[in-house]
mmCIF file of C-alpha atoms in Angstrom:
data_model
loop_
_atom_site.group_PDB
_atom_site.id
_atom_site.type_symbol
_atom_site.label_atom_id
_atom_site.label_comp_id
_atom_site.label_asym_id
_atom_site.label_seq_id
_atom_site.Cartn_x
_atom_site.Cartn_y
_atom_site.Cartn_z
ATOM 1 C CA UNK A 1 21.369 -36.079 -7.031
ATOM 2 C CA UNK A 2 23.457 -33.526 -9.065
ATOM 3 C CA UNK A 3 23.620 -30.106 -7.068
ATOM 4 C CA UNK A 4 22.213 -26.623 -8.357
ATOM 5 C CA UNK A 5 24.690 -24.254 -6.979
ATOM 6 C CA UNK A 6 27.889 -25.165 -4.858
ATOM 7 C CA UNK A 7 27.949 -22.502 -2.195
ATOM 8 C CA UNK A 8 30.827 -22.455 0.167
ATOM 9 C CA UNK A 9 30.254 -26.024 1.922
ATOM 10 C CA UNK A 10 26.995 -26.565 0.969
ATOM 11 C CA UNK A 11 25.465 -28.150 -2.228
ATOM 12 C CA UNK A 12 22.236 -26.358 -3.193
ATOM 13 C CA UNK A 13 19.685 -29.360 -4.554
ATOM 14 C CA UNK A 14 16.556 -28.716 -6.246
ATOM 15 C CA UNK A 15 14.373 -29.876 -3.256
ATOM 16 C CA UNK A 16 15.873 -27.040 -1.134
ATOM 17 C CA UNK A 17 14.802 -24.442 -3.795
ATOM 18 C CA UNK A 18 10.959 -23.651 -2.245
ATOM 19 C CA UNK A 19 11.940 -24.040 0.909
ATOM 20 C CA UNK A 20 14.420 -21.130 0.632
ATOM 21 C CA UNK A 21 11.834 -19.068 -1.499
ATOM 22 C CA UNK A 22 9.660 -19.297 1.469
ATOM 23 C CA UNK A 23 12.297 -18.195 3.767
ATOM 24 C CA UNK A 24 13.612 -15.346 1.563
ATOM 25 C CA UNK A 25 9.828 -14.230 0.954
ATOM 26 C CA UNK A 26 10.701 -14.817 -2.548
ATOM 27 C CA UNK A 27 7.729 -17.240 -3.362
ATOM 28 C CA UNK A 28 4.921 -14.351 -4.473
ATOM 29 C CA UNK A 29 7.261 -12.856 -6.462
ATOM 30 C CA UNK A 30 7.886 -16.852 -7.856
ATOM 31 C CA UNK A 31 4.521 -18.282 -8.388
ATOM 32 C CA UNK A 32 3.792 -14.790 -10.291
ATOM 33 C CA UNK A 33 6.236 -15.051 -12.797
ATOM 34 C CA UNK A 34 5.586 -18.811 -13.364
ATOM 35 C CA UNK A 35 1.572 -17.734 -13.723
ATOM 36 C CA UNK A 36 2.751 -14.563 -16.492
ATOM 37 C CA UNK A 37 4.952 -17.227 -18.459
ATOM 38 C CA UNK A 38 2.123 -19.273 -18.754
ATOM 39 C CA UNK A 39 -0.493 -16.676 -19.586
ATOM 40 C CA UNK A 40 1.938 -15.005 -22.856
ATOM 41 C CA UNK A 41 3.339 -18.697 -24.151
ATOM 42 C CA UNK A 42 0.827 -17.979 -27.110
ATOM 43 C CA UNK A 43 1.952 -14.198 -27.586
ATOM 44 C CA UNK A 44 5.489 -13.377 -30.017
ATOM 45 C CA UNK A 45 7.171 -9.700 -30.928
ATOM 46 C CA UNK A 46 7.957 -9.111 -34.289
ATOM 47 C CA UNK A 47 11.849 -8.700 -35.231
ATOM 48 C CA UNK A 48 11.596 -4.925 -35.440
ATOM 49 C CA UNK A 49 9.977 -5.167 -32.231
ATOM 50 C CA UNK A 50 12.587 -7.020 -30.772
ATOM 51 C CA UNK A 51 15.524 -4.962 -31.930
ATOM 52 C CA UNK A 52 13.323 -1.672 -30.713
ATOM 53 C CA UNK A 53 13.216 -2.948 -27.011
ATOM 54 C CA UNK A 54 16.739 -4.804 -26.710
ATOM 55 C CA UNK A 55 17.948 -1.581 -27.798
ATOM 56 C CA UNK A 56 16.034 -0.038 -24.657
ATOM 57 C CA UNK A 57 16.689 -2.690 -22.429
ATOM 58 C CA UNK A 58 20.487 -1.800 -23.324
ATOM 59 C CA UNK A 59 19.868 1.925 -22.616
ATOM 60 C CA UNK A 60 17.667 1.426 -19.249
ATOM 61 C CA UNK A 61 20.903 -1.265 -18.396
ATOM 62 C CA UNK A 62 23.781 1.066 -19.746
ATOM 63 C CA UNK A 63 25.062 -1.956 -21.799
ATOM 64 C CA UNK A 64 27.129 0.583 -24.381
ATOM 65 C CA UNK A 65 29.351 -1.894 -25.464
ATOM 66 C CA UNK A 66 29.821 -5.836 -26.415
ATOM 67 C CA UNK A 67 32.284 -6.139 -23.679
ATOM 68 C CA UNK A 68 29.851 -4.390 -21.449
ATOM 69 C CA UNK A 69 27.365 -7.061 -23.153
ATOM 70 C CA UNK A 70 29.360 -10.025 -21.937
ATOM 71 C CA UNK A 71 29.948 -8.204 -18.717
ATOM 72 C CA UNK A 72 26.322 -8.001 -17.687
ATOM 73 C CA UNK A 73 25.517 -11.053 -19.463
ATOM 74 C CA UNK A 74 28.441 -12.755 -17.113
ATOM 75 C CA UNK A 75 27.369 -10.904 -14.185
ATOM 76 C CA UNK A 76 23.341 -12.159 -14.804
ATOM 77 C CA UNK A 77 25.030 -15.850 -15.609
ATOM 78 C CA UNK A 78 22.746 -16.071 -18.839
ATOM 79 C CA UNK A 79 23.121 -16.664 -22.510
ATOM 80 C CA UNK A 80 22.248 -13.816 -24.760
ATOM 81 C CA UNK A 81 18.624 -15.482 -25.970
ATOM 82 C CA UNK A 82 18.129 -15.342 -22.488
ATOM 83 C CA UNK A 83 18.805 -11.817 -22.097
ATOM 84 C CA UNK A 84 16.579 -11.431 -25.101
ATOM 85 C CA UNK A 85 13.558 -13.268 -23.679
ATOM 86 C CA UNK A 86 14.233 -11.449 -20.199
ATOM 87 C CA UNK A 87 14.233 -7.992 -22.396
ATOM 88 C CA UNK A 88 10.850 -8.534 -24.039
ATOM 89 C CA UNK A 89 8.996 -10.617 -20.944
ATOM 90 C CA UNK A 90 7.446 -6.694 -20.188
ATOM 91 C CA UNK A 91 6.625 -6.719 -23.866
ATOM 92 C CA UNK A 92 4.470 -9.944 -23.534
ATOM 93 C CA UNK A 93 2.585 -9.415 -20.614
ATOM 94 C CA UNK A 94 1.605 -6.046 -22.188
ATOM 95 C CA UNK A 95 0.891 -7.990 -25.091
ATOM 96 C CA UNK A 96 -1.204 -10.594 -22.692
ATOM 97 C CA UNK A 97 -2.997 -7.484 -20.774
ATOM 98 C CA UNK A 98 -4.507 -5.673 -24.288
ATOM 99 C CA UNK A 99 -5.893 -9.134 -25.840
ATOM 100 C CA UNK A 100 -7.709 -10.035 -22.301
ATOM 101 C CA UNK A 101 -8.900 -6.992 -20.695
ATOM 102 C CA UNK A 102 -9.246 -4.282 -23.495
ATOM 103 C CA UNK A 103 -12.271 -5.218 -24.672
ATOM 104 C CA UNK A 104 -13.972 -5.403 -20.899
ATOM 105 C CA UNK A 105 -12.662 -1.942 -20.023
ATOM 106 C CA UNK A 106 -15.335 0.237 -20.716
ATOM 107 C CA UNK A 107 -18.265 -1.968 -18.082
ATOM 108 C CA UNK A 108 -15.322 -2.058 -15.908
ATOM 109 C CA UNK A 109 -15.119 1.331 -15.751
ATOM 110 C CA UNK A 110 -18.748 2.233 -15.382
ATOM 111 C CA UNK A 111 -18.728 -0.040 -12.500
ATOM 112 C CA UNK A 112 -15.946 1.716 -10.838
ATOM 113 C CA UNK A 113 -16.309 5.256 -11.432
ATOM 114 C CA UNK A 114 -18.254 6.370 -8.233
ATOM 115 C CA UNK A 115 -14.507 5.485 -7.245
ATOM 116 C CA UNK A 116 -12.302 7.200 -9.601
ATOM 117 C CA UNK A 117 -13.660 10.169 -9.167
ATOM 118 C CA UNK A 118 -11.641 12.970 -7.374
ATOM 119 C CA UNK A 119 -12.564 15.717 -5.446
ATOM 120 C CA UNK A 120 -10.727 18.613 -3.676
ATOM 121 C CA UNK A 121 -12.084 19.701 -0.077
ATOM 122 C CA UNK A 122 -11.532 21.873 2.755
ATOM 123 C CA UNK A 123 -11.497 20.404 6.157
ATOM 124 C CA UNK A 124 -11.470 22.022 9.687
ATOM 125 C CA UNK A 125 -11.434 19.704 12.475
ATOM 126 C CA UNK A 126 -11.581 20.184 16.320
ATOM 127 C CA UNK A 127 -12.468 18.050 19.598
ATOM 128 C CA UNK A 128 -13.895 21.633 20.942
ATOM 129 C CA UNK A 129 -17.631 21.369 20.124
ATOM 130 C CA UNK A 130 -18.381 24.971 21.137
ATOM 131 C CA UNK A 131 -15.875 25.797 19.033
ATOM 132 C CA UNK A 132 -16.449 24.139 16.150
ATOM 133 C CA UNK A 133 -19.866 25.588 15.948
ATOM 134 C CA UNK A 134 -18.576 29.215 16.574
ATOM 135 C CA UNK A 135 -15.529 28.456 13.884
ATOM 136 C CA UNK A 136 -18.822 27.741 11.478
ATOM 137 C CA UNK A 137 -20.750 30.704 11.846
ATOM 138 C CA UNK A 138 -17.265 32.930 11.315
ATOM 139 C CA UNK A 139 -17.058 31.391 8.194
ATOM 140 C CA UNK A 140 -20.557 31.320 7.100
ATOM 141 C CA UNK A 141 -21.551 34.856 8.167
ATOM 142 C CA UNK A 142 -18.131 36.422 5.766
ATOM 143 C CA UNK A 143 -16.441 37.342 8.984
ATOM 144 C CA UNK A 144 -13.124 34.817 8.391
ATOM 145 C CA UNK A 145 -12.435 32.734 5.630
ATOM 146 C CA UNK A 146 -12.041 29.235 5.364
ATOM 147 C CA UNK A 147 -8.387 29.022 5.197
ATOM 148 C CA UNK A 148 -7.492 31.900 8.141
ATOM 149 C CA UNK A 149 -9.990 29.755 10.324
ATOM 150 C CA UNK A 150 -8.295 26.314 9.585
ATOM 151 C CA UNK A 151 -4.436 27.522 9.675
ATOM 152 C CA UNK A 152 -5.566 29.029 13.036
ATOM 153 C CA UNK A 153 -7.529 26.363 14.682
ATOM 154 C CA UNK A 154 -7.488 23.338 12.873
ATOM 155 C CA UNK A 155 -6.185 20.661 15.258
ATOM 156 C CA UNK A 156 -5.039 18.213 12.423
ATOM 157 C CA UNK A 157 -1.938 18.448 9.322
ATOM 158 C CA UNK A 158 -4.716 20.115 6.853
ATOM 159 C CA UNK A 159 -4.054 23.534 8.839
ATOM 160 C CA UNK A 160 -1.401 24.040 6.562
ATOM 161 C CA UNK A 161 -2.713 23.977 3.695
ATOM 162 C CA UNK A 162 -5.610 26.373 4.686
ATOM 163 C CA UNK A 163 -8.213 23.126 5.186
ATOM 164 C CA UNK A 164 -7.264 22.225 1.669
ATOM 165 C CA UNK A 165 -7.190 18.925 0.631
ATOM 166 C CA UNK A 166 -6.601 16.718 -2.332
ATOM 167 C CA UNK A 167 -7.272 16.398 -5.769
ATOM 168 C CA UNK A 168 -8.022 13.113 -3.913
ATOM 169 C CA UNK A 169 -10.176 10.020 -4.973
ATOM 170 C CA UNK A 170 -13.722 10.421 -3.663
ATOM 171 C CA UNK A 171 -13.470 7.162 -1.698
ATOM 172 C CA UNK A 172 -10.494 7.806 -0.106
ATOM 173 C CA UNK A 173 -11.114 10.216 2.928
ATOM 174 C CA UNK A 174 -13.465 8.863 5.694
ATOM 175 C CA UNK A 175 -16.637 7.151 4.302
ATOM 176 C CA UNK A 176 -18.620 9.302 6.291
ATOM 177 C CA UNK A 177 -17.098 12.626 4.625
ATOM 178 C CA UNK A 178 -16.767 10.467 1.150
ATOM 179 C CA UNK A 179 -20.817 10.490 1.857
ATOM 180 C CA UNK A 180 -21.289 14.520 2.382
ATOM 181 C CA UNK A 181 -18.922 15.086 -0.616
ATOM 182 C CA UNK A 182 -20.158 13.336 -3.448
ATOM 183 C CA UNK A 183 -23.841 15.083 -2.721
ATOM 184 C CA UNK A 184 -22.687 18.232 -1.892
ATOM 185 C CA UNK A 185 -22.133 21.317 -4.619
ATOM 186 C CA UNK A 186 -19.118 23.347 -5.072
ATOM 187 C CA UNK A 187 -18.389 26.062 -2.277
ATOM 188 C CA UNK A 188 -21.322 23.873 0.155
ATOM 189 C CA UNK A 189 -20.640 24.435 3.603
ATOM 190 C CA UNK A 190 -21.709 22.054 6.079
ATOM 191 C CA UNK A 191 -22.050 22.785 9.624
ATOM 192 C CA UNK A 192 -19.858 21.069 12.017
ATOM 193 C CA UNK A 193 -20.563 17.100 12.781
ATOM 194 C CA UNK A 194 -19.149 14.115 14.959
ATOM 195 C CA UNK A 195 -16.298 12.324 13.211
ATOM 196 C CA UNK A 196 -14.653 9.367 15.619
ATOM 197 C CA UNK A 197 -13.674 12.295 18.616
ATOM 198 C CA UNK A 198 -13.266 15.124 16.399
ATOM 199 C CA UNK A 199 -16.073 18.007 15.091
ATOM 200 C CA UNK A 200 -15.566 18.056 11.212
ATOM 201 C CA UNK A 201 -16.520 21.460 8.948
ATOM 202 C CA UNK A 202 -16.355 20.359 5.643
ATOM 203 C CA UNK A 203 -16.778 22.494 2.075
ATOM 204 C CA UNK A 204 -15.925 20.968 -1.453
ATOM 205 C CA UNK A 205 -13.973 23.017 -3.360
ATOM 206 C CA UNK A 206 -13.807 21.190 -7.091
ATOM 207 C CA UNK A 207 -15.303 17.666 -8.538
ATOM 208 C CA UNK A 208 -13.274 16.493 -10.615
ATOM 209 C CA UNK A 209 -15.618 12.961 -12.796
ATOM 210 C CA UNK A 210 -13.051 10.506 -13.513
ATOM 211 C CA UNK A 211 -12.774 10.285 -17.523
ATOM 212 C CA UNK A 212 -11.842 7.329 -19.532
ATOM 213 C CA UNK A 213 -8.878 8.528 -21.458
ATOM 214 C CA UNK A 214 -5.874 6.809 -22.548
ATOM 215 C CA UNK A 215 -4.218 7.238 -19.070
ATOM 216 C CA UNK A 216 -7.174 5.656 -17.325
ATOM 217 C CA UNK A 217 -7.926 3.109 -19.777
ATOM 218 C CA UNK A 218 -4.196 1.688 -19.093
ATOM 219 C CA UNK A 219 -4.812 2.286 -15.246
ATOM 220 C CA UNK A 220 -7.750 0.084 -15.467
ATOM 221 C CA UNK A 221 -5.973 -2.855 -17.755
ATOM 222 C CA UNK A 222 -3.461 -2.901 -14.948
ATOM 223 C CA UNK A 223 -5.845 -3.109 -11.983
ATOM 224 C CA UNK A 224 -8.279 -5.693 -14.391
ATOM 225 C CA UNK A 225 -4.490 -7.654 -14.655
ATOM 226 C CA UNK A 226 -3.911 -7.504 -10.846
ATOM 227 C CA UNK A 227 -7.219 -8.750 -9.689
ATOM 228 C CA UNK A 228 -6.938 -11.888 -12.318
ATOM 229 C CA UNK A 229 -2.849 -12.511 -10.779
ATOM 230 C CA UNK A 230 -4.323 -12.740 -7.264
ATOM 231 C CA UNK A 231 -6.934 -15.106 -8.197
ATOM 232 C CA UNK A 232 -4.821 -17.292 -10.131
ATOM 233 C CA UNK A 233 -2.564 -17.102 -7.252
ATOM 234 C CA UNK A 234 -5.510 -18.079 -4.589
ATOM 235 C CA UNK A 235 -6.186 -21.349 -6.868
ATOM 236 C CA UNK A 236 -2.599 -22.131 -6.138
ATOM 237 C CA UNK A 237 -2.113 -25.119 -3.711
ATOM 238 C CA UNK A 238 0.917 -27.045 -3.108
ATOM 239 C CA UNK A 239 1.573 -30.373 -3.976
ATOM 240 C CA UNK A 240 2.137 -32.617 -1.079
ATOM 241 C CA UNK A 241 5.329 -35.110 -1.497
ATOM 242 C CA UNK A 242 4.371 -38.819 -2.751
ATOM 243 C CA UNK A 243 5.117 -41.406 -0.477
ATOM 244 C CA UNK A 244 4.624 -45.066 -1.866
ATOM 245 C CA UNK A 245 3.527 -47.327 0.530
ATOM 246 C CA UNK A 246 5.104 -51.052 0.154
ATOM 247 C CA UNK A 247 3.285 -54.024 1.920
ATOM 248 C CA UNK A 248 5.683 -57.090 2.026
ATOM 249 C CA UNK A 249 4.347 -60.056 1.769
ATOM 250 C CA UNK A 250 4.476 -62.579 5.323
#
């Protein structure tokens, strides 16, 4: 069998290829690609599109030059269509992305919004129960605020920030605060409670609703994209070799 690659003594053949993805983690990165070329066969860029992001793809590469051209091209080992098809892959996907999740965008967003929203929080935490409760009553009866209370005894990194804490996605801190926060109202104080070993005091500061503008509507065609790679992936098995069995006759 003709070899690949000729690398010092060894002849690289196509039936070592996924066995040295595997090894070089490489295979992910492999079966993704292979599921994106299939997914934008169907999809083209126009010719002024094409000239408009080989010009980029020059720029981003700092190819200022046709010697610096054949240089790259030389360096990459491909022909310039190649270089052409690898400049507007992004192109296609993006292409691939707006035809199949656009349109389901808006439910998907509804769905996930509890999510998306942000909030920004103070947090004092300490494993001195006595404490905590005392620490509460400072700052609910005017006599310290918040932040002199939490840069003084809070026992975890938010003491330096004053408690303070985000603009963070509401489900990202602790499920239990994620709870108290998203029915609480601005400037609500709650008194201290168990969290794992610690005493929490918690106030929200700001609620911030998630909104679908443009940034969030390409946010959401990304994670809508993501989701449909790793299934595709997950439906991926591998072939097992064929082995012909021969019975010879007595």
């Amino acid at each position: 069998m003709t070899g690949l690659f000729q690398i010092g003594d060894k002849l690289l053949q196509a039936q070592d290829i996924p066995s040295l993805l595997k090894r070089y983690q490489l295979m992910p990165q492999f079966l993704r690609g292979a599921i994106e070329d299939q997914a934008i066969a169907s999809f083209t860029c126009t010719e002024e599109e094409i000239q408009a992001i080989v010009t980029h793809f020059y720029a981003q590469n700092q190819i200022t030059s046709p010697e610096a051209k054949a240089a790259w091209m030389q360096s990459q080992d491909i022909t310039e269509e190649e270089l052409i098809q690898i400049a507007i892959r992004p192109a296609l996907i993006e292409k691939f992305k707006q035809a199949t999740f656009s349109s389901k965008v808006d439910n998907y967003f509804l769905s996930r919004k509890s999510n998306l929203d942000r909030v920004v929080y103070s947090l004092i935490r300490t494993k001195n129960v006595g404490l905590a409760h005392e620490l509460y009553f400072r700052i609910s009866e005017g006599e310290q605020t918040f932040e002199e209370v939490a840069r003084n005894y809070s026992e975890g990194p938010e003491a330096q920030t004053g408690g303070r804490l985000g603009p963070v996605p509401l489900s990202q801190p602790h499920p239990n605060i994620s709870k108290l926060l998203s029915v609480s109202q601005i400037g609500q104080l709650w008194s201290p409670r168990t969290l794992a070993e610690w005493m929490v005091i918690i106030r929200l500061d700001k609620f911030i609703p998630a909104q679908l503008d443009d940034s969030m509507r390409r946010h959401l065609i990304n994670e809508l994209f993501e989701t449909w790679l790793s299934e595709q992936l997950s439906k991926i098995a591998p072939l097992q070799p064929y082995r012909s069995s021969v019975s010879s006759a007595s």
